[in-house]
Coordinates of C-alpha atoms and ligand atoms in Angstrom, one line a residue:
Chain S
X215 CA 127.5 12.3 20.1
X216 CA 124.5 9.8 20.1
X217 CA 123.3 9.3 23.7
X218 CA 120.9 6.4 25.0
X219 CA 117.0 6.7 25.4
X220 CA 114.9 4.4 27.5
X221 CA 111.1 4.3 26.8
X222 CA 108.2 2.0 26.6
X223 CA 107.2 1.4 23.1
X224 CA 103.5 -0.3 22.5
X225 CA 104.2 -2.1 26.3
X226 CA 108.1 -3.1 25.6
X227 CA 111.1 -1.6 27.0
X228 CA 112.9 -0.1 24.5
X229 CA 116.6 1.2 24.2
X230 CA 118.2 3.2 21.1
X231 CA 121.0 5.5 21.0
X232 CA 119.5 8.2 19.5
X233 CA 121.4 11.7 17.2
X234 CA 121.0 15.1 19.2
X235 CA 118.4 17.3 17.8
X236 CA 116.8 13.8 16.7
X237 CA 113.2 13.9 16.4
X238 CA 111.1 11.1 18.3
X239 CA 109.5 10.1 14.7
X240 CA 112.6 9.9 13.1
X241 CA 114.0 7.5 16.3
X242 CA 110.9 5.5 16.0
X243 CA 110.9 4.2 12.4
X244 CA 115.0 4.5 11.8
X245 CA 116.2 3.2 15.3
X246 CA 113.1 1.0 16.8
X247 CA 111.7 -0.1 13.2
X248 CA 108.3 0.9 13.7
X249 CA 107.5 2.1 10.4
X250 CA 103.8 2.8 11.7
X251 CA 103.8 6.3 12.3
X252 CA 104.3 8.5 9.0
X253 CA 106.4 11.7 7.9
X254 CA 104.4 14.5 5.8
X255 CA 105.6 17.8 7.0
X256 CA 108.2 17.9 9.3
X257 CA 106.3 20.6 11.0
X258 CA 103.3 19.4 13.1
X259 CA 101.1 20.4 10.7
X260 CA 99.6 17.1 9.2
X261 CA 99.6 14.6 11.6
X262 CA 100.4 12.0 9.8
X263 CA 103.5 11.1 12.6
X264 CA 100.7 11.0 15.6
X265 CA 101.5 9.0 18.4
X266 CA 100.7 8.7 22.1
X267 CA 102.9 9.6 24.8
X268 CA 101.4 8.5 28.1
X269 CA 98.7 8.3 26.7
X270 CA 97.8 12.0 24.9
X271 CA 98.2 12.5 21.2
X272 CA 101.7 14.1 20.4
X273 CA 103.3 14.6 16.9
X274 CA 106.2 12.9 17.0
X275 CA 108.0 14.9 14.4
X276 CA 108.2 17.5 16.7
X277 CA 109.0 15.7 20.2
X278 CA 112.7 15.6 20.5
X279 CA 113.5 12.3 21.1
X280 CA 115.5 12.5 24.4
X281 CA 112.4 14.0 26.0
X282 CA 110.3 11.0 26.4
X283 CA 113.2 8.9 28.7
X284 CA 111.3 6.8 31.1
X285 CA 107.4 7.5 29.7
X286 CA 105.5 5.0 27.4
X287 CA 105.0 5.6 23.4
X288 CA 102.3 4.0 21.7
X289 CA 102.4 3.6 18.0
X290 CA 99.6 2.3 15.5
X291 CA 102.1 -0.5 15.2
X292 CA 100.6 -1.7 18.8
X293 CA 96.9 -1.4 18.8
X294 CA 96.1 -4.9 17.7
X295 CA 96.2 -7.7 19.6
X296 CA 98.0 -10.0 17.4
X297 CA 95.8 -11.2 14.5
X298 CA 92.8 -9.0 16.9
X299 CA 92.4 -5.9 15.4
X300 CA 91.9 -3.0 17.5
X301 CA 87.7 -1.5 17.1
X302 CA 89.1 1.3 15.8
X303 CA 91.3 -0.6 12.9
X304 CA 88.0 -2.7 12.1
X305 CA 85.8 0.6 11.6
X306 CA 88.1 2.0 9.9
X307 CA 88.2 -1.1 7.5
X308 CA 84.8 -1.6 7.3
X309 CA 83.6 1.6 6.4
X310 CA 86.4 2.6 3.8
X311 CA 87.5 5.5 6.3
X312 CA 91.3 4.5 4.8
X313 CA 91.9 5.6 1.0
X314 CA 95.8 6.0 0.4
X315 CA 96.0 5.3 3.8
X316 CA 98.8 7.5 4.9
X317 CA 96.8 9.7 7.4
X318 CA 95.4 6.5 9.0
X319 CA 97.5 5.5 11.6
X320 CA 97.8 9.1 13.1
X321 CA 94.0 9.3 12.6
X322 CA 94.0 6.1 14.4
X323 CA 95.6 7.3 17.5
X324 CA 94.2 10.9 17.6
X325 CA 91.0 8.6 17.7
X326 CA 92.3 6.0 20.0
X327 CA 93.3 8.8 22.8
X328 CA 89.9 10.5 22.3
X329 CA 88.3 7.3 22.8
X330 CA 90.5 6.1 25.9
X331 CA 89.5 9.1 27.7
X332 CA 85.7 9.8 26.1
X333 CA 84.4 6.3 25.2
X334 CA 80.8 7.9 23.8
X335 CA 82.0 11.0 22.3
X336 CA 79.6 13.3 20.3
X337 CA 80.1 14.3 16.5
X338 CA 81.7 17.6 17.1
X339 CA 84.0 15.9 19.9
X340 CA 85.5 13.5 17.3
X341 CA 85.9 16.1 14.8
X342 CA 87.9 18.7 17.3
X343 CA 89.7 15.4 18.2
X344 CA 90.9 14.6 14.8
X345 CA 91.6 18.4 13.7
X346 CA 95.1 18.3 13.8
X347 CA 95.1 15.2 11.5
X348 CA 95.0 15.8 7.5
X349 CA 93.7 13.8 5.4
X350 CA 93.6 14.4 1.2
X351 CA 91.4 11.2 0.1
X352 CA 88.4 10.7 2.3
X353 CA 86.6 13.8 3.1
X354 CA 86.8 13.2 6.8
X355 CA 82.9 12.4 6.7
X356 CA 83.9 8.3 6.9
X357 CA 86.7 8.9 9.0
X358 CA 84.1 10.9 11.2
X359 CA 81.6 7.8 11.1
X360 CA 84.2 5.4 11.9
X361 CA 85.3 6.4 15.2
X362 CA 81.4 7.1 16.1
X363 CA 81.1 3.6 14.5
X364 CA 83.8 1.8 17.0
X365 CA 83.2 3.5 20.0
X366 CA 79.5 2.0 19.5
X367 CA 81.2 -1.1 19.0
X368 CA 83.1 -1.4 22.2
X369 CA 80.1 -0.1 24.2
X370 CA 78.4 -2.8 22.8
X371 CA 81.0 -5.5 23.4
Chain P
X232 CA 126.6 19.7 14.6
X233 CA 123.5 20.6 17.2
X234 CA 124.3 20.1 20.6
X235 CA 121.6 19.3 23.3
X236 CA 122.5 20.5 26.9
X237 CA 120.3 19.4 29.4
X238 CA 120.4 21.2 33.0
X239 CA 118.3 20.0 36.3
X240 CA 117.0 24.1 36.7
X241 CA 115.7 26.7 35.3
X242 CA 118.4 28.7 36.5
X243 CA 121.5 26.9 35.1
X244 CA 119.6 26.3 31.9
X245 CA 119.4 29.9 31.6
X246 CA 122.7 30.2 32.6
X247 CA 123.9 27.9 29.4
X248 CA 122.0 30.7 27.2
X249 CA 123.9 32.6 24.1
X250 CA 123.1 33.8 20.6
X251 CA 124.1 30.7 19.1
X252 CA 121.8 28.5 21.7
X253 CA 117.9 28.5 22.0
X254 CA 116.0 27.5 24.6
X255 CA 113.3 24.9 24.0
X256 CA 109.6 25.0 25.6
X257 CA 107.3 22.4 24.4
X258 CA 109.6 22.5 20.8
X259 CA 106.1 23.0 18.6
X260 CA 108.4 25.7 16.7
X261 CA 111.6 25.0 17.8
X262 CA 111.9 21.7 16.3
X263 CA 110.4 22.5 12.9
X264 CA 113.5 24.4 12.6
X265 CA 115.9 21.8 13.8
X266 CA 114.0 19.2 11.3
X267 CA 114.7 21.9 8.5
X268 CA 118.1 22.8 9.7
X269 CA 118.4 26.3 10.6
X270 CA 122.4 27.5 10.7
X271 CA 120.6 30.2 13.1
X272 CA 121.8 27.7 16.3
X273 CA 123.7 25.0 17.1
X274 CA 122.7 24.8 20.4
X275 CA 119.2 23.5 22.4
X276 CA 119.2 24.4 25.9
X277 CA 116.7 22.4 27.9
X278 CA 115.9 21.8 31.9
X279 CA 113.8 18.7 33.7
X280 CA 113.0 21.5 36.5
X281 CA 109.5 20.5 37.2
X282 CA 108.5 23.6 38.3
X283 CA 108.3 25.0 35.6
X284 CA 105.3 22.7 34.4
X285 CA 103.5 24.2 37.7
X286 CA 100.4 26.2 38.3
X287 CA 100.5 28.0 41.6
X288 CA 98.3 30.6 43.8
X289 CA 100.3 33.2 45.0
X290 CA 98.2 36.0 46.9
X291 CA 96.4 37.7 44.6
X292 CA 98.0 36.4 41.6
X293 CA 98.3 32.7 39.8
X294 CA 101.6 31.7 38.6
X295 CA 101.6 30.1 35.8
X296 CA 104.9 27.9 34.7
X297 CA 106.6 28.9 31.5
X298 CA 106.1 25.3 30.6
X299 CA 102.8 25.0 31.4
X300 CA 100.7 23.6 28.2
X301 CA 97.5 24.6 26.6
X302 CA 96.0 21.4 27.7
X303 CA 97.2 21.7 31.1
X304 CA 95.4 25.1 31.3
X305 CA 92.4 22.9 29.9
X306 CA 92.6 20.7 32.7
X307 CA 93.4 23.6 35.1
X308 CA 90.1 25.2 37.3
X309 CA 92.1 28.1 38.4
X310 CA 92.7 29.2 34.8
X311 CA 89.5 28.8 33.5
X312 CA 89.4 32.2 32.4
X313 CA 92.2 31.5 30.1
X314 CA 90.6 28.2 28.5
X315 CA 89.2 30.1 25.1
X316 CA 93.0 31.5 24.4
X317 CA 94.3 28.0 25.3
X318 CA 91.7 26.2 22.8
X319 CA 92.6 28.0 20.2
X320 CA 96.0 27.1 20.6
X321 CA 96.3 24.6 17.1
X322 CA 95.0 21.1 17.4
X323 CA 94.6 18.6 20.6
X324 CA 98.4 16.8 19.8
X325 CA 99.7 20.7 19.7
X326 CA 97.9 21.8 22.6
X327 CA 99.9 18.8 24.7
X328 CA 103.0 20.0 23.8
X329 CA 102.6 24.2 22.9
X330 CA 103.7 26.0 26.4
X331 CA 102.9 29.8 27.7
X332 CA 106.7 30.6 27.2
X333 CA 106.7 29.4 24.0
X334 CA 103.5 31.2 22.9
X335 CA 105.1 34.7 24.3
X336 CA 107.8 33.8 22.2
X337 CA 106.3 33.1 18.8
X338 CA 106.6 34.6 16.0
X339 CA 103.4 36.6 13.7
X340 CA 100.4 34.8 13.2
X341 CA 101.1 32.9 16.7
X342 CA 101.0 33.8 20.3
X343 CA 97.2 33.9 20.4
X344 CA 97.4 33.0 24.6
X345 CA 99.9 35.8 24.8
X346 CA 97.1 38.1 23.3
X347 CA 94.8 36.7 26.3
X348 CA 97.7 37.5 28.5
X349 CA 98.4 40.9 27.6
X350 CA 94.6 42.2 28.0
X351 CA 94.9 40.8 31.5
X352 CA 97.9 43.0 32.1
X353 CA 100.3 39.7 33.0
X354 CA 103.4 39.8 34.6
X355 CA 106.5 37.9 33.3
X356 CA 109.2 36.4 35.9
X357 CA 112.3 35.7 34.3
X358 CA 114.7 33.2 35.0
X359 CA 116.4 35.5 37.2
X360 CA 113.4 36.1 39.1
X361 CA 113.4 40.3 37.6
X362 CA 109.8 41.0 36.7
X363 CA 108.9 43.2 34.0
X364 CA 105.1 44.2 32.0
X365 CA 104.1 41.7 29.4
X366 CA 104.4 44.5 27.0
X367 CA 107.7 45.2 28.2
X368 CA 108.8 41.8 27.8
X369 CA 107.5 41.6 24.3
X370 CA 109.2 44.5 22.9
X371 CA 112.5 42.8 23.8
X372 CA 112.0 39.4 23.7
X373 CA 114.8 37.7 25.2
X374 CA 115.8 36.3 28.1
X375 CA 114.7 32.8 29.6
X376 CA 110.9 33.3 31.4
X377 CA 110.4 31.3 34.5
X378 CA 106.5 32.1 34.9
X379 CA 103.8 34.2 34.3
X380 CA 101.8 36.0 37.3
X381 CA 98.0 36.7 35.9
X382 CA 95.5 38.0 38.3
X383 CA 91.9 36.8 37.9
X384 CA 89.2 38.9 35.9
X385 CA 86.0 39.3 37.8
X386 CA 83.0 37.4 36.4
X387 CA 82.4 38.8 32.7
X388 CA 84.9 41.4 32.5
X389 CA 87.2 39.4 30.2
X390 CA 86.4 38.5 26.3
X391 CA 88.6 36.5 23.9
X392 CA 88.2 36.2 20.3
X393 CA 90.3 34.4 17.6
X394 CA 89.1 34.8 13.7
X395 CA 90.1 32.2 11.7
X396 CA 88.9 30.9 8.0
X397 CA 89.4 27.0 9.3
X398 CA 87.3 25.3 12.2
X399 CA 88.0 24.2 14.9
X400 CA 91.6 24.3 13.9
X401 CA 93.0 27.6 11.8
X402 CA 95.9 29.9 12.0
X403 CA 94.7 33.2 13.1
X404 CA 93.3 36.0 11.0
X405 CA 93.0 37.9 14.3
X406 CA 92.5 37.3 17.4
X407 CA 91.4 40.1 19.9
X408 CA 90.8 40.2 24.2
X409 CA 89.4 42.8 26.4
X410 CA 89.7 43.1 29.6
X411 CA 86.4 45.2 30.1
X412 CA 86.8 46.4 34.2
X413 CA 84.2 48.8 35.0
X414 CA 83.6 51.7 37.9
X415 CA 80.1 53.4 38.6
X416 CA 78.6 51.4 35.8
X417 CA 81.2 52.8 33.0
X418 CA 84.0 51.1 31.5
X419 CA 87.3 52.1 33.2
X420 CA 91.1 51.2 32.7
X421 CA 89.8 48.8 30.1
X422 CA 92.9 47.0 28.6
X423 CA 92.3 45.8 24.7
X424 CA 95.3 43.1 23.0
X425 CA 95.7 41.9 19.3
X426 CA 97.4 39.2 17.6
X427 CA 98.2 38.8 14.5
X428 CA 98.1 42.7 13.7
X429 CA 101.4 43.6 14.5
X430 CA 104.7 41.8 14.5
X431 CA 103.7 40.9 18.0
X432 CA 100.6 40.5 20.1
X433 CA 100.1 44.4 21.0
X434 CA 97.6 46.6 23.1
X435 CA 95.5 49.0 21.8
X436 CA 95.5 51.8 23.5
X437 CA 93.7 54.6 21.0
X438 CA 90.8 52.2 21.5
X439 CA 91.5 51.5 25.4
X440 CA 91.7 55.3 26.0
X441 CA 88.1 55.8 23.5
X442 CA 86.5 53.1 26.0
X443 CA 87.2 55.2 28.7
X444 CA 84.3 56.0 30.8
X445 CA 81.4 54.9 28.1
X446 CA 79.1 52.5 28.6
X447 CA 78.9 49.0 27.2
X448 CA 76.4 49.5 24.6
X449 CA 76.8 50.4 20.6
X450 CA 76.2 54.1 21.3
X451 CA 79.6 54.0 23.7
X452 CA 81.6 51.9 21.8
X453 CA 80.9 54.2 18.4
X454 CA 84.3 55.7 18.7
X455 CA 86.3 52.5 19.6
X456 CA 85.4 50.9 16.5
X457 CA 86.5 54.1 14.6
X458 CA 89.8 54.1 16.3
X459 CA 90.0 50.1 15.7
X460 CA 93.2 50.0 14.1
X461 CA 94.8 53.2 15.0
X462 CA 98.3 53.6 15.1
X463 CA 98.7 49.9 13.4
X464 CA 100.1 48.4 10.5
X465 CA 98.5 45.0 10.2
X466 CA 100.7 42.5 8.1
X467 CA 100.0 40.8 4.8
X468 CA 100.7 37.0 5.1
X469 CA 99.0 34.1 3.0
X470 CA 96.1 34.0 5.7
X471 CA 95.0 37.6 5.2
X472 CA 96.1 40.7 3.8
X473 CA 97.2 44.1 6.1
X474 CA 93.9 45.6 3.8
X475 CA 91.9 43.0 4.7
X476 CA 93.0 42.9 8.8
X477 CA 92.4 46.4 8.7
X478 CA 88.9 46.4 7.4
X479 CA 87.4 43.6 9.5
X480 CA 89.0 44.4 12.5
X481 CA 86.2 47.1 13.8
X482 CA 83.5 44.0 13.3
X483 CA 85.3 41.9 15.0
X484 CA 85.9 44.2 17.8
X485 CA 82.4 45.0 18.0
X486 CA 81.6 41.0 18.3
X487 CA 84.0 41.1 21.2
X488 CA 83.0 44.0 23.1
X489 CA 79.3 43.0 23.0
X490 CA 79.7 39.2 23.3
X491 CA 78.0 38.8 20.2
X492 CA 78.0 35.5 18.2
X493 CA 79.7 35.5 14.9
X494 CA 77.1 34.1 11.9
Ligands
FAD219 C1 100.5 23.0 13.5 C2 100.7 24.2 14.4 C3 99.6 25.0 14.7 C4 99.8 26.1 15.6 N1 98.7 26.8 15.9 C5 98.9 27.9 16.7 C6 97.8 28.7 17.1 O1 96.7 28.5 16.6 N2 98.0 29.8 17.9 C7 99.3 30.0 18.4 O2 99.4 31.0 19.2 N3 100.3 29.3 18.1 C8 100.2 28.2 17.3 N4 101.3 27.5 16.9 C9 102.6 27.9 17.4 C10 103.1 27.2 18.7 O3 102.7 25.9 18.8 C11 102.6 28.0 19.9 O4 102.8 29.4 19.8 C12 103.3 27.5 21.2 O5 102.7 28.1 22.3 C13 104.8 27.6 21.2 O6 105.3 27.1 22.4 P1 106.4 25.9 22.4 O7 106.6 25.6 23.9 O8 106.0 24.8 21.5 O9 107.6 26.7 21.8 P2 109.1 26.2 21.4 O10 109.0 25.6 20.0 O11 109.7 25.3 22.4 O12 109.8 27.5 21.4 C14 109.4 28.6 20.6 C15 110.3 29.8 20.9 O13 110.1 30.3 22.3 C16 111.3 30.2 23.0 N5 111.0 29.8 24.4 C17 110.3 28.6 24.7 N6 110.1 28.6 26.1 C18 110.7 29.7 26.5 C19 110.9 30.3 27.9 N7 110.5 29.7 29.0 N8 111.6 31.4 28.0 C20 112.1 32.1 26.9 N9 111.9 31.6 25.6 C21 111.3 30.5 25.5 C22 112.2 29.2 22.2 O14 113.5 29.4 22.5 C23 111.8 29.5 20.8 O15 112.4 30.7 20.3 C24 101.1 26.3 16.1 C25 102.2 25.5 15.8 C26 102.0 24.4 14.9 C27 103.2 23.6 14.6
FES220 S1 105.0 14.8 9.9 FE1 104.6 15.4 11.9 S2 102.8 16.6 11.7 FE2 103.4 16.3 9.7
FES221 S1 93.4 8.3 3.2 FE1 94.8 9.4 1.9 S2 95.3 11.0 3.2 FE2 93.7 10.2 4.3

């Protein structure tokens, strides 16, 4: 039997009946349509499906879904401000930290709740931040640079 | 078709508990396994009983929720002594969701907290409220835990160690604690754990016993390295072989005993 989940997702209140067992990544891109956080294992160990629950990174393949009743999700699918990108999404751009892409928006919000808590982290403090996140393209090195790279940005700003 | 029941206590939830249901912690393990579809269950047994997510002084002893995380023992002063076990707990997204019951429960390479635990000679409180040895509670491993009691080590008397072949993030290798108390200047009633080198974390006791009134220094710790691995059967798995475990385990040992720095 399905039963109703309230949450907020990226600031809206959100409602979806959701399967028992359901994980909250599957509930996200089937039942809300947000098609920003990605499947790759299944077993929280690529971080592709990274998301923020109340703010603290969380792999959403392995939060059952019922669990986050009443707290606030926030997806890749949020962080910009309309045609704004978020500093994070212009680094990122800028210095080619995004090859196939598909590691990026859970890179994105390991780096997004590192930066929300830590806004001038050190090297080693972004890597231990991003090392539950996989990623077969880049090399991590511009990935690495690009977080340093926007948290310089919005010191700056 | 999985069924998820979800009780307001710890108690009721336990209550709910048979061979066909599990319960779930933080769901790090649980839910790889309902994503995959093990037949193994058709049941999740879950409770909103907040205090299980609670750390609390009692006397002597902390008591430490079963549903306490690893980043809530990061954020947590009291534990500080447990924050190298916790930290080595997967990545930061794991750590918010990986819980101490959950770790007791894990299978081999895992349960590197419970390794911590063990050294520091913890006490498990069940659901019931019985309270049995950590090492009592792991060689049955059942039953719904409610908290964990942990007294404090004294200034450096407690080491933690975890050998992996990734940084910061890797499945262990090994991972090793001592709890290193000490009367008249010699070691005494020194308690040694392992993960990873058994089928779960386990103490050590031919190299507790050759610790035994030495002192802290290569000469006195000559014979604990030789008795490393007595009496154990490490595993092969696709991190390390049991021939490889076996071999590395006295350096290892000797880097935790002595505090030294790996190169
Ligand atoms: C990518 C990844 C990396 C990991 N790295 C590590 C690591 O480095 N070190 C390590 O030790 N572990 C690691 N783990 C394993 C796991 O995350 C931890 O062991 C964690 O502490 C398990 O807790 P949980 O709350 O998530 O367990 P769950 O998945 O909720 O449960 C695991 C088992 O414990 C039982 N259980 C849970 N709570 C209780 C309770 N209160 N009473 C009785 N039984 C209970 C469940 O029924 C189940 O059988 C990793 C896992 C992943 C996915
Ligand atoms: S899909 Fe969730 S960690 Fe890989
Ligand atoms: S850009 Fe392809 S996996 Fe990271």
């Amino acid at each position: 039997m399905k039963s109703p989940v309230t949450f907020r997702l990226n600031g809206s209140e959100t409602a979806v009946f959701v399967d028992p067992g359901a994980n909250l990544l599957d509930v996200l891109r089937r039942g809300c349509g947000d098609l920003s956080p990605k499947y790759g294992c299944g077993q929280g160990g690529c971080g592709a499906c990274t998301v923020l629950i109340d703010g603290e990174p969380h792999v959403s393949c392995l939060v059952l879904a019922e669990t986050v009743a009443g707290r606030s999700v926030e997806t890749t699918g949020g962080l910009s401000n309309g045609p704004d990108l978020h500093p994070l999404q212009r680094a990122f751009i800028e210095g080619f930290a995004a090859q196939c892409g598909y590691c990026t928006p859970g890179m994105l919000m390991a780096a997004k709740a590192l930066l929300d808590r830590n806004p001038n982290p050190t090297r080693p403090e972004v890597e231990e931040a991003i090392s539950g996140n996989l990623c077969r393209c880049t090399g991590y090195e511009p990935i690495v640079d690009a977080i340093l790279e926007a948290a310089k940005q919005r010191g700056a700003a | 078709m999985l069924e998820v029941q979800t009780y307001p206590t710890i108690g009721e939830a336990a209550g709910a508990m048979d061979d066909q249901a599990r319960f779930l912690g933080g769901g790090t393990l649980i839910m790889n396994r309902v994503n995959y579809g093990d037949p193994r269950f058709n049941r999740i047994v879950r409770t909103t009983d907040a205090s299980l997510a609670e750390i609390r002084v009692e006397g002597e002893r902390l008591e430490v929720g079963a549903g306490v995380t690893m980043a809530a023992i990061l954020a947590s002063r009291d534990l500080d002594f447990l924050a190298p076990a916790a930290r080595a707990v997967g990545g930061p997204a794991i750590r918010n969701m990986a819980s101490v019951g959950g770790n007791l429960m894990a299978p081999h390479p895992y349960g590197d907290l419970a390794v911590a635990l063990l050294a520091l000679d913890a006490v498990v409180r069940m659901a019931s409220g019985e309270e049995l040895g950590l090492e009592d509670f792991l060689a049955r491993r059942n039953g719904v835990v409610r908290s964990l009691l942990v007294r404090r080590p004294r200034g450096d008397e407690f080491r933690f160690r975890k050998v992996s072949r990734v940084k910061p993030k890797g499945v262990s290798v090994m991972s090793m604690a001592a709890h290193l108390t000490r009367s008249a200047g010699r070691l005494s009633g020194v308690r040694v754990a392992y993960g990873a080198m058994a089928s779960t974390p386990v103490r050590v006791r031919a190299v507790e016993s050759a610790l035994e009134g030495v002192s802290l220094d290569h000469a006195g710790i000559a014979a604990a390295l030789s008795a490393a691995t007595e009496g154990l059967d490490p595993p092969d798995d696709p991190i390390a072989s049991g021939w490889y475990r076996r071999e590395v385990a006295p350096v290892h040992l000797r880097r935790l005993l002595l505090g030294e720095d790996a190169r």
